[in-house]
Structures are given as C-alpha cells and as structure tokens.
XYZ file of C-alpha atoms in Angstrom:
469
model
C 4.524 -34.864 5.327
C 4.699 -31.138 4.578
C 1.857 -28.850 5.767
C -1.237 -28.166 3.411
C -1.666 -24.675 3.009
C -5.475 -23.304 1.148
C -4.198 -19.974 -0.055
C -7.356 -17.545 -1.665
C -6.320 -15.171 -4.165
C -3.450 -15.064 -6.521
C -2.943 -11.441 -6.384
C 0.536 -10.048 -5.580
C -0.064 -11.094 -2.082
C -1.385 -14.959 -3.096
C 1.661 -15.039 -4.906
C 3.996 -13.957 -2.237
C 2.799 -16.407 -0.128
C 2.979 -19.536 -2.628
C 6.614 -18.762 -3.350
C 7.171 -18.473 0.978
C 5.219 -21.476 1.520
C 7.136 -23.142 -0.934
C 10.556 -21.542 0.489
C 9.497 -23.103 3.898
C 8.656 -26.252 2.832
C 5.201 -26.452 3.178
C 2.553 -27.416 0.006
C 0.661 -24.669 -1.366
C -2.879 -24.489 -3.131
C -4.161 -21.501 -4.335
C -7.807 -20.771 -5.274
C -8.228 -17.652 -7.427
C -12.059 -16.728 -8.396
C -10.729 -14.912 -12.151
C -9.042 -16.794 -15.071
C -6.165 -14.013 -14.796
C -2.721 -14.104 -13.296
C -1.416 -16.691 -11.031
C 1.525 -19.272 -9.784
C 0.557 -22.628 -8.549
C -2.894 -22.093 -8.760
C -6.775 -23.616 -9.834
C -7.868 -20.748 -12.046
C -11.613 -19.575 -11.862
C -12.451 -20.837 -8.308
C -14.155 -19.292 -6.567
C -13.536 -19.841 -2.200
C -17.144 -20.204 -0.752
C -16.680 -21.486 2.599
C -13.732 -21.616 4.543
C -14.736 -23.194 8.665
C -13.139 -24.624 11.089
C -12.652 -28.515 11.467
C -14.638 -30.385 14.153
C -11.717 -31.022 16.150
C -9.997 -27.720 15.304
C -8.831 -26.920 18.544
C -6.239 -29.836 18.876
C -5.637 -30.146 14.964
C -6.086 -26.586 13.398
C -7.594 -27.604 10.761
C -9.687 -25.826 7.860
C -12.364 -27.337 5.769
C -12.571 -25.307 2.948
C -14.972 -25.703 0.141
C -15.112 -24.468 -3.370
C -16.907 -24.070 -6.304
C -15.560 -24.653 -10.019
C -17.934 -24.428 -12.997
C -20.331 -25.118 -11.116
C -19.365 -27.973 -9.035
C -18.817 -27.662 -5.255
C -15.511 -29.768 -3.502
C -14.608 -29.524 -0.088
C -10.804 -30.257 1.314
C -9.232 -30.444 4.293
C -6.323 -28.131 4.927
C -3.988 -27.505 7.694
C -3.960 -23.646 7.661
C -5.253 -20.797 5.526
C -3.580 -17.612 4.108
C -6.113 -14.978 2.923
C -4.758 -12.799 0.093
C -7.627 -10.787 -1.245
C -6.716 -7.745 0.011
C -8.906 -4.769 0.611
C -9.969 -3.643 -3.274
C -12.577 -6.573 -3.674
C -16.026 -4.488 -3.271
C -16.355 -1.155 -5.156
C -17.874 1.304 -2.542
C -20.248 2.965 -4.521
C -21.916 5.324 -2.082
C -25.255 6.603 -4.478
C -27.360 8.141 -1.768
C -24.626 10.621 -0.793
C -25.717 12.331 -4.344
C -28.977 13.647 -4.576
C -30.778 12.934 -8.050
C -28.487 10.284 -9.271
C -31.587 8.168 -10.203
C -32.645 10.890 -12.575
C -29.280 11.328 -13.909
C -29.791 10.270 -17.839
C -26.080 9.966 -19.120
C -23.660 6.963 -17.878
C -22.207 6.201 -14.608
C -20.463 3.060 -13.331
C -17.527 2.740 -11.188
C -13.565 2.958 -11.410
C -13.498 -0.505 -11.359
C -15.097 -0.642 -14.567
C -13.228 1.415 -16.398
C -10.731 0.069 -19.263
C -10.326 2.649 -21.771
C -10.442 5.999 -22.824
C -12.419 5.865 -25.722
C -15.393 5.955 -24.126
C -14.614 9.068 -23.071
C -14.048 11.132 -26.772
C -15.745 14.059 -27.360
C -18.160 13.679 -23.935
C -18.328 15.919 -20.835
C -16.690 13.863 -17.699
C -17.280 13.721 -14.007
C -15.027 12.020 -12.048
C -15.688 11.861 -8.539
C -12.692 11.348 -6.254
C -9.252 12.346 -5.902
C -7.090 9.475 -5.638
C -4.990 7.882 -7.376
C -7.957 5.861 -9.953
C -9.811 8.997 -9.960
C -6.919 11.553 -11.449
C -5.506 9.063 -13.552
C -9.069 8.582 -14.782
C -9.397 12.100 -15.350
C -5.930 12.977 -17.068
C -6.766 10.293 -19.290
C -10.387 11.350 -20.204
C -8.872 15.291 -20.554
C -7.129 13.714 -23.708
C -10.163 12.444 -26.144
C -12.926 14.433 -23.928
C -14.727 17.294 -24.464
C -14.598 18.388 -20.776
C -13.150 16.965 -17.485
C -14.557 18.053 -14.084
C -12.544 16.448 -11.034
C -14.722 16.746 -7.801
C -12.776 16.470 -4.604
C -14.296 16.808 -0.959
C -10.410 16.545 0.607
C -8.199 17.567 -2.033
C -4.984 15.566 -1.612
C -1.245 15.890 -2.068
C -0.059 15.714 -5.445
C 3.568 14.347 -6.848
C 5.983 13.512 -9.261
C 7.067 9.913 -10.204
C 10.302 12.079 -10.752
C 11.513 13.522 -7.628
C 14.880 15.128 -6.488
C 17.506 15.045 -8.884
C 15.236 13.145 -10.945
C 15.380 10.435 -8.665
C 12.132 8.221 -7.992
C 10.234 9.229 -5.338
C 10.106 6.428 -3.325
C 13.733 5.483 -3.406
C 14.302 9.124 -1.890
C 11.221 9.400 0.388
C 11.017 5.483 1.995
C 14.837 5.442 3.880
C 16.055 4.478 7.272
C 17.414 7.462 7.791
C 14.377 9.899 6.463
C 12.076 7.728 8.350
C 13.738 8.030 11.496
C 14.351 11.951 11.070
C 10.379 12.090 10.545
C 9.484 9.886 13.569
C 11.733 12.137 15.661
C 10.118 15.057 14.717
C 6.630 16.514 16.204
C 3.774 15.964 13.936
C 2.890 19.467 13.308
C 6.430 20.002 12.724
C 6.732 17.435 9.614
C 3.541 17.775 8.531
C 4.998 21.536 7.739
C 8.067 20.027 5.972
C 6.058 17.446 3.896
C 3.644 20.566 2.716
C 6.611 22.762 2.084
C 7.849 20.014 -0.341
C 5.106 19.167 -1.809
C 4.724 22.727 -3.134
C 7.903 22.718 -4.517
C 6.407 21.392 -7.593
C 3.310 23.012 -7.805
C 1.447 25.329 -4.988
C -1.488 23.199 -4.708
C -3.505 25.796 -3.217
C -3.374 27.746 -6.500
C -4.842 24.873 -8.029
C -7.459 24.028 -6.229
C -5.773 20.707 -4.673
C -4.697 21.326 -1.480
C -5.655 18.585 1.241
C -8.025 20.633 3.743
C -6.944 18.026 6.211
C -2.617 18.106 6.486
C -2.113 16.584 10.066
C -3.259 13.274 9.101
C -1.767 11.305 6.529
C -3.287 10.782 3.455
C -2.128 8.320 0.575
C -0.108 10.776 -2.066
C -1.773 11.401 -5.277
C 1.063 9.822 -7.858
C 0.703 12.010 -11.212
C 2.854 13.572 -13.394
C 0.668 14.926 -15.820
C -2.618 17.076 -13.147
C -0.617 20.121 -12.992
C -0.355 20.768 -17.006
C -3.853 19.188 -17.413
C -4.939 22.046 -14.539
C -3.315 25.038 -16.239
C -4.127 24.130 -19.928
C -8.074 24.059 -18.355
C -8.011 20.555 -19.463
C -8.940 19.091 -16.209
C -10.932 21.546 -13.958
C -11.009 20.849 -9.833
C -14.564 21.311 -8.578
C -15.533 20.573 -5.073
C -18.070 18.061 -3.571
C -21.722 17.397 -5.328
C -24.854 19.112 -4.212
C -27.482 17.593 -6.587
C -27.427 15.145 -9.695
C -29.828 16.584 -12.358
C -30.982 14.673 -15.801
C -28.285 16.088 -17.628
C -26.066 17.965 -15.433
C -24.852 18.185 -12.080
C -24.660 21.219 -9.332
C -21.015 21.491 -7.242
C -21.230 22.978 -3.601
C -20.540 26.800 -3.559
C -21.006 27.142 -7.451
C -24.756 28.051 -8.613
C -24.266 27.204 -12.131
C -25.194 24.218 -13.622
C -22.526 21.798 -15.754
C -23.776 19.692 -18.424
C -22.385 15.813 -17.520
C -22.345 13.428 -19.947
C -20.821 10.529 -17.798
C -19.633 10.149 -14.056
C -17.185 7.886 -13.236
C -17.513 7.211 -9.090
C -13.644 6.911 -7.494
C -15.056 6.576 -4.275
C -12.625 3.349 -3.718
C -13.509 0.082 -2.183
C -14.755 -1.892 1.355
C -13.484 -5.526 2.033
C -15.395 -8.781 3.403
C -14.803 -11.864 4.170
C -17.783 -13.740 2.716
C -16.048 -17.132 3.094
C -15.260 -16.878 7.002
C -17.625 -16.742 9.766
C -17.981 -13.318 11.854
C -16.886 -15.675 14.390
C -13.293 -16.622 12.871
C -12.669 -12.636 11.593
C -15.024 -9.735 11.973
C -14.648 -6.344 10.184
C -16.166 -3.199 11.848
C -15.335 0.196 10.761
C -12.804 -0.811 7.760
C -10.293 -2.897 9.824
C -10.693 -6.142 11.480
C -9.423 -7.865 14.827
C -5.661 -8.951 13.320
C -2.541 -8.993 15.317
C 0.319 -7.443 13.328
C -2.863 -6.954 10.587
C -1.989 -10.601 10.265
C -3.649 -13.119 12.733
C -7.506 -13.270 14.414
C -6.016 -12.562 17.949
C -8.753 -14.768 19.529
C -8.382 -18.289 17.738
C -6.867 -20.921 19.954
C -4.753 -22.307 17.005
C -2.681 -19.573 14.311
C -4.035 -21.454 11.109
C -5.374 -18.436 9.844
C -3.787 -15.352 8.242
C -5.035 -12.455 6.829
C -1.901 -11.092 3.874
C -1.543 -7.796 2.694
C -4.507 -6.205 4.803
C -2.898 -2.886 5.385
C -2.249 0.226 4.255
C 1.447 0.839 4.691
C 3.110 4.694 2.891
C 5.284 2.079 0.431
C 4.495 -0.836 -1.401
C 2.369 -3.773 -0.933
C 4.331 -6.197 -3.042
C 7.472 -6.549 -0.311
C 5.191 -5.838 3.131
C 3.083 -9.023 1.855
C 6.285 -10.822 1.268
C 7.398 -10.026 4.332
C 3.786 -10.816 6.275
C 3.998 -14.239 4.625
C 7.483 -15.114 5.884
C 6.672 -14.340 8.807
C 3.452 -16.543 8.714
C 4.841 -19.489 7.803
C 7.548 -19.403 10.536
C 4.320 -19.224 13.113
C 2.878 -22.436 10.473
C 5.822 -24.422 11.352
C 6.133 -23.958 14.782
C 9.807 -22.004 14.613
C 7.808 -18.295 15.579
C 5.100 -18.505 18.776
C 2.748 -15.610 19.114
C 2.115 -14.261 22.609
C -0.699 -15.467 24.771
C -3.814 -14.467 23.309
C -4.932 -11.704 26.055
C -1.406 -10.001 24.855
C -2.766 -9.515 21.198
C -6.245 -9.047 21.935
C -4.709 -6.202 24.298
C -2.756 -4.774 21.140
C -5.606 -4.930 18.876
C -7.903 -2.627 21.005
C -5.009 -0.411 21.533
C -4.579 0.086 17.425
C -8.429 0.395 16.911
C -8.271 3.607 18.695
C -6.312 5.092 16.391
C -4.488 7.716 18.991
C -1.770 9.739 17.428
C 1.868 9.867 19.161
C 2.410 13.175 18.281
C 5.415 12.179 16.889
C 6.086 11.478 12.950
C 3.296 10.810 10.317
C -0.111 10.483 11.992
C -1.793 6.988 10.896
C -4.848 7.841 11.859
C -7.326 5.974 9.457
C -7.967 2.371 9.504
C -5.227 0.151 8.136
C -2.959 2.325 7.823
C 0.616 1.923 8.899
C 4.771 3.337 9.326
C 5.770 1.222 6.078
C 9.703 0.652 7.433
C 8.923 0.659 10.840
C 6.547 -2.141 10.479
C 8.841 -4.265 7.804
C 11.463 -3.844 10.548
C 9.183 -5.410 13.247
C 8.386 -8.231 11.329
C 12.179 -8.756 10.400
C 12.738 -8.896 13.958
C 10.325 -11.641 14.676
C 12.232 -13.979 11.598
C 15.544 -12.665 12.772
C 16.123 -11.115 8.861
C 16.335 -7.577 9.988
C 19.785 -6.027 9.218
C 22.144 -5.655 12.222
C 23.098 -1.920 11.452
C 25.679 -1.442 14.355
C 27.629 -5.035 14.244
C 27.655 -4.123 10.283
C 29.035 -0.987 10.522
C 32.082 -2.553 12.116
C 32.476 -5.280 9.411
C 31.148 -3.484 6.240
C 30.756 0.318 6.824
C 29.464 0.808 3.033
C 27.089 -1.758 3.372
C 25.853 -0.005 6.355
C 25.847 3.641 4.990
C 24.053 2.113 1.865
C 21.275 0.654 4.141
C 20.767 3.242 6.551
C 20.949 5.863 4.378
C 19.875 4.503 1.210
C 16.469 3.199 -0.733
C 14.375 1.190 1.545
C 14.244 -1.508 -1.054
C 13.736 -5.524 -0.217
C 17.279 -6.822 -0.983
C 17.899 -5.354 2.742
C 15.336 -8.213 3.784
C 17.483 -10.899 2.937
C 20.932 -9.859 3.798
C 20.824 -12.121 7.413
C 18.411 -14.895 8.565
C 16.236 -17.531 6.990
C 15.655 -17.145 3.360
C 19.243 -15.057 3.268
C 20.269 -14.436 -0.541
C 24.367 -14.056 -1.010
C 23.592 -11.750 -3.801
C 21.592 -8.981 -1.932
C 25.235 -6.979 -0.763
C 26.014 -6.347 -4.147
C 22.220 -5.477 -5.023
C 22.121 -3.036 -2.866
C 25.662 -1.304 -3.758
C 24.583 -1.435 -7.124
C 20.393 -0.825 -7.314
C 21.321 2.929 -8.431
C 22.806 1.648 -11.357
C 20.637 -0.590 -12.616
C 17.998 2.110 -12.033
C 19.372 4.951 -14.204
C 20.950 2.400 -16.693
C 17.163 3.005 -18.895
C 18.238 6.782 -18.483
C 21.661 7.171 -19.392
C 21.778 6.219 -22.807
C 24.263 8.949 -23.403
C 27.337 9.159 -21.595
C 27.925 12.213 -19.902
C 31.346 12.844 -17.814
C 30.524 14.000 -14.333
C 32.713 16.422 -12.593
C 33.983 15.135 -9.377
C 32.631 17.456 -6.402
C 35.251 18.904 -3.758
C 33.059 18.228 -1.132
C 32.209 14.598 -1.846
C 34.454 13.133 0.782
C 33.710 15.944 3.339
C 30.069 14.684 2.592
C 30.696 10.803 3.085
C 32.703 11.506 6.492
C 29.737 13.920 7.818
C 27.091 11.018 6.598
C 29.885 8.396 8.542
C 29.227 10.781 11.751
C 25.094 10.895 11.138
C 25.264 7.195 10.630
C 27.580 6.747 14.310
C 25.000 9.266 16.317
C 22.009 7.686 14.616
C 23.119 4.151 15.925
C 23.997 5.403 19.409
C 20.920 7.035 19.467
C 18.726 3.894 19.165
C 20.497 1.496 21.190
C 20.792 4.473 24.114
C-alpha cells in the first residue's frame, strides 16, 4: 500500500511535490486554504492542526486535522510536506512610522494591491524597494498624479533583457559563472557585480544605489525605474521621519509632501500555526531545517518543510528538486545522517559567517542557488557527471557547464531521468528567441567562432581538473 502523504499548500511548491509524490509512487493529498490554483487537491481547506501520532516514534505518523466550511476532519497520514512558503503574513511594521494613526488618506499593504486604478490622479507613497514595491510604483507613475518611492537600502536594479538581449538569468545562473564567482574574493565580485550593474544605469545618479554592496541582496527586476526616474515620474526619497494627516516628512528633506495613499512593501514573516514549536520553531526568520528541508531533531523524517529558502534563481525548480529529494528519504532509498550531524549543521548555518569567497549569503534563508541544486542532485544521484560526459558527449558537456542553469540538466542521469532533456538543452536557445525572431535575418559567420569553441574546450578541461584536484 503506497505511502499517504498530507501535503499543505498548492502553491508552486504544493504542486511540485504532488507531481514527485506521484512520480515516486506514493498517494498525495493536498489541502489548500484559497479556492485558487491547484493539482490533486481539496480546495478551500484550511490545515489547522498538524501533531504527531501517539506512537509516532515507531510509526511516523501525522494526525492532521482540517477545517472545510466549517466542519473539522481529522486523518491519519504517514508523512507531511509543508509548501506554504515564506509570503503567508504581510509584515506590516506601523510603529516604525511615527503618526501613521493620524494619517487621513489610505494605506494597506502590497498584498492588497490588484490594480492601478486606484491609483489615478492621487499622490503615492510606496514604501520599499523590492521587487512589489517598484513594480507598484512604475505602475501607479502611469494613472497617478505623483509617485514617491522611499527606500532605507536602495537596491540593485536590472533588465529582464540582459547581454545581447539575452535574459538575465539564462546569462547570470551558469556552472561556469557560478564557479568563476565562488572562486573569487568577495570584495573582489562584489566590485564586478556593481560594475555591471551600472552598465545600464549609474544607480548612484539616481538615487538607487544599495548602501550595503558586500552582502547580497535580491536584484530589483524592472525594466521600466530608470525612464520612470528621469521623466520625474517616479521620484526616490529615503526612509520616513513622521506620518502627518495629509502628508508625510522623508529623513534629510524638511519639506513636507502631500500623500494621498501609502502602499507598505515592507514584505512578509512566515509561521507555522499548524505545528507545534516543538515539531519546528522559527526564531529570527529561519527555522531549525536540515538542507532548509527537515526538523533536524525528530526521531522519524515525516516532516518536510518545501521551498523555505531564498536561493539567487528560481523557486519553481529548487522546490522540485527539495521534493525529489524528500520523497527518496519517504521511501527509505535516501537516509539522513544521525541527528547530532544535522543539528551540528544547523547551528553552523544560523550563524550566518561569510567565506570570504563568492556572494555573501548573509541574511536568513538565503542560499548559492546552483550550488545547492547540485547538493541535492548528489544525494538522488541526478546530478550531471561533467567529466565522464565530456568523454562521451563533449557538446552536451560544454552546453551544461557553460550554458543556462536551466532544469532539463536535472534529469539527464538518475531516478526520474527524461530521454528528451539532451536535446532540450542543445536546443533551449532556440525555442527561447523563436517569440523574437519573427524576421529572418542572415547572420555573418564570425572568424573567431572556432578559435572561441576550442578556448571554451580548454576552460571546460581546467575547470574539471580543477574540481576533482
């Protein structure tokens, strides 16, 4: 009889881990508190308890009861995947603005916001420079009177459309950038990153630079902030001194701006209100989770926390990945290491202590997005073989190491291997400039190209001899 797995949340992540439980053989529920998006689901249910079994310690087992217009049911299941994430609770932090109680106009959170219209012909705060708050604001700078765009950090800013119009992340998220970066001192690419960033746009000149450039800090994805900027459609301010009836007062400007709405962008906590402190605990935005994946301290791995990280990529295929990995441990094919070996681990991460090498993940949850796909490859014996490739199918292996970073790579070997992912990958440039060239244009064959391929041949060799040395 295959495995009963409670899964909470149908989210990207919920639905990652149906399709891998299913994949494995094991029988999925999912609970999922909103009557929106979904696979194998029970729409608007909402997860209110989630404890351990009376004889949990020999069986694993989860009771885990529900509620569903109204009416409470309790099951028994043999493990648990948790999939909602860490945007469930708007963080809206009111006492770090003086005044907002007297504030007359509107203010609510990002998470409230749906459209624009709400926004014509009104003057706009919005607090926040991420990725809610400036599309917020680029939006609003379209019907609005006025846009203000208060930032305490400032933040990196890019394109969608990077090099050679490529996308960014298909450039940015390789094997072989990612190792170049990790080999490098952190002062040293924290340098290069800010020297490319203002390749666009010197961010300095408008008002944007991150005060803070050793430490990473999620990009800000916009194409539109630095017209919006210079066309004084969207003015930077810096962090709020006081909240008045009408108006607010910035830091380091005396005069007054009439507000007519604030829209907070101050992001989001997490919680598990469903599990016991006991089971998992969060302190300080991150909780006790091997791998971000499993309470180190529970005698049996029923539980698993999915897509509770912050990785530089996307969440979609390090969720995926998570959840393969989980249900190997499910079945018994993966063991974790003895419990004083994670626990060990854990404490290690929660201090946060830079290598001095690379990208510095120094805030909670955050994490080396190929680096830690290639761990968990390594534990479900997926991760590509670059050097025994390179002998069999040397454009396979340039492709890989030097290419996108994209998820076909996850199932060229091991369980869950898909006979179609070679050609994917030889081919993912095409399919993502066939919405693009809708005009054929005859390129002009470059001289160098095949001095190019044999020098990226030689990087490719050094590279390899480099990590197995």
């Amino acid at each position: 009889m295959a495995k009963r797995v409670a899964i909470v949340g149908a989210g990207v992540c919920g639905l990652a881990s149906i399709r891998c439980c299913l994949e494995g053989g094991l029988e999925p529920t999912c609970f999922e508190r909103s009557d929106d998006i979904g696979g194998l689901w029970r729409f608007t249910t909402k997860v209110c308890k989630v404890t351990k079994c009376p004889d949990f310690t020999v069986t694993g087992q989860w009771e885990v009861v529900t509620q569903h217009e109204g009416k409470q049911e309790s099951a028994i299941f043999d493990a648990v995947m948790v999939c909602t994430g860490f945007l469930t609770n708007p963080y809206l932090p009111l006492e770090s603005f003086p005044g907002i109680n007297t504030f007359k106009g509107q203010y609510f959170h990002s998470q409230q916001y749906k459209y624009p219209n709400i926004f014509k012909d009104k003057r706009v705060l919005v607090i926040g420079m991420g990725n809610s708050g400036t599309d917020i604001a680029v939006e609003a700078s379209h019907l609005a009177e006025k846009v203000f765009l208060s930032t305490t950090g400032g933040a990196w800013v890019i394109s969608r459309v990077f090099d050679s119009g490529y996308p960014w992340d298909m450039v940015f998220m390789t094997r072989f950038q990612n190792m170049f970066r990790n080999s490098l001192p952190t002062p040293i690419v924290s340098w290069l990153i800010a020297r490319k960033m203002n390749s666009w746009f010197k961010h300095a000149n408008y008002g944007v630079a991150p005060e803070e450039r050793t430490e990473l800090r999620e990009p800000v994805i916009n194409d539109e902030l630095p017209g919006r900027i210079i066309t004084g459609k969207v003015i930077i301010k810096p962090s709020i001194k006081e909240v008045k009836e009408n108006s607010v007062l910035f830091n380091n400007t005396p005069k007054e701006e009439p507000i007519d709405i604030i829209v907070f962008a101050t992001g989001y906590t997490f919680a598990f209100p469903f599990l016991d402190e006991s089971v998992v605990k969060v302190e300080n935005g991150q909780a006790s989770l091997y791998k971000y994946i499993f309470p180190a301290h529970l005698p049996k791995p029923t539980l698993a926390v999915i897509g509770l990280i912050k990785p530089l990529g996307s969440i979609i295929p390090t969720g995926e990945t998570q959840a393969r990995w989980v249900v190997r441990v499910l079945k018994g094919v993966n063991k974790l290491p003895p419990q004083h070996v994670m626990i060990e681990e854990v404490n290690a991460r929660k201090e946060n202590k830079p290598s001095g090498f690379g990208l510095c993940y120094c805030k909670a949850l955050q994490s080396d997005y190929i680096t830690y796909i290639d761990e968990l490859l390594t534990y479900i014996n997926a991760k590509p073989n670059l050097f025994s490739m390179l002998l069999t199918d040397p454009r396979l292996a340039l492709s890989v190491f030097f290419g996108p970073y994209t998820p076909y790579q996850f199932r060229l070997t091991g369980p869950g291997k898909w006979e179609g992912a070679r050609n994917a990958i030889l081919t993912q440039w095409d399919r993502t400039f066939k919405a693009t060239k809708t005009r054929s244009v005859p390129e002009s064959p470059s001289p160098f190209a095949n001095l190019l391929k044999l020098l990226s041949l030689l990087v490719l060799f050094m590279a390899i001899f480099l990590i197995f040395l």
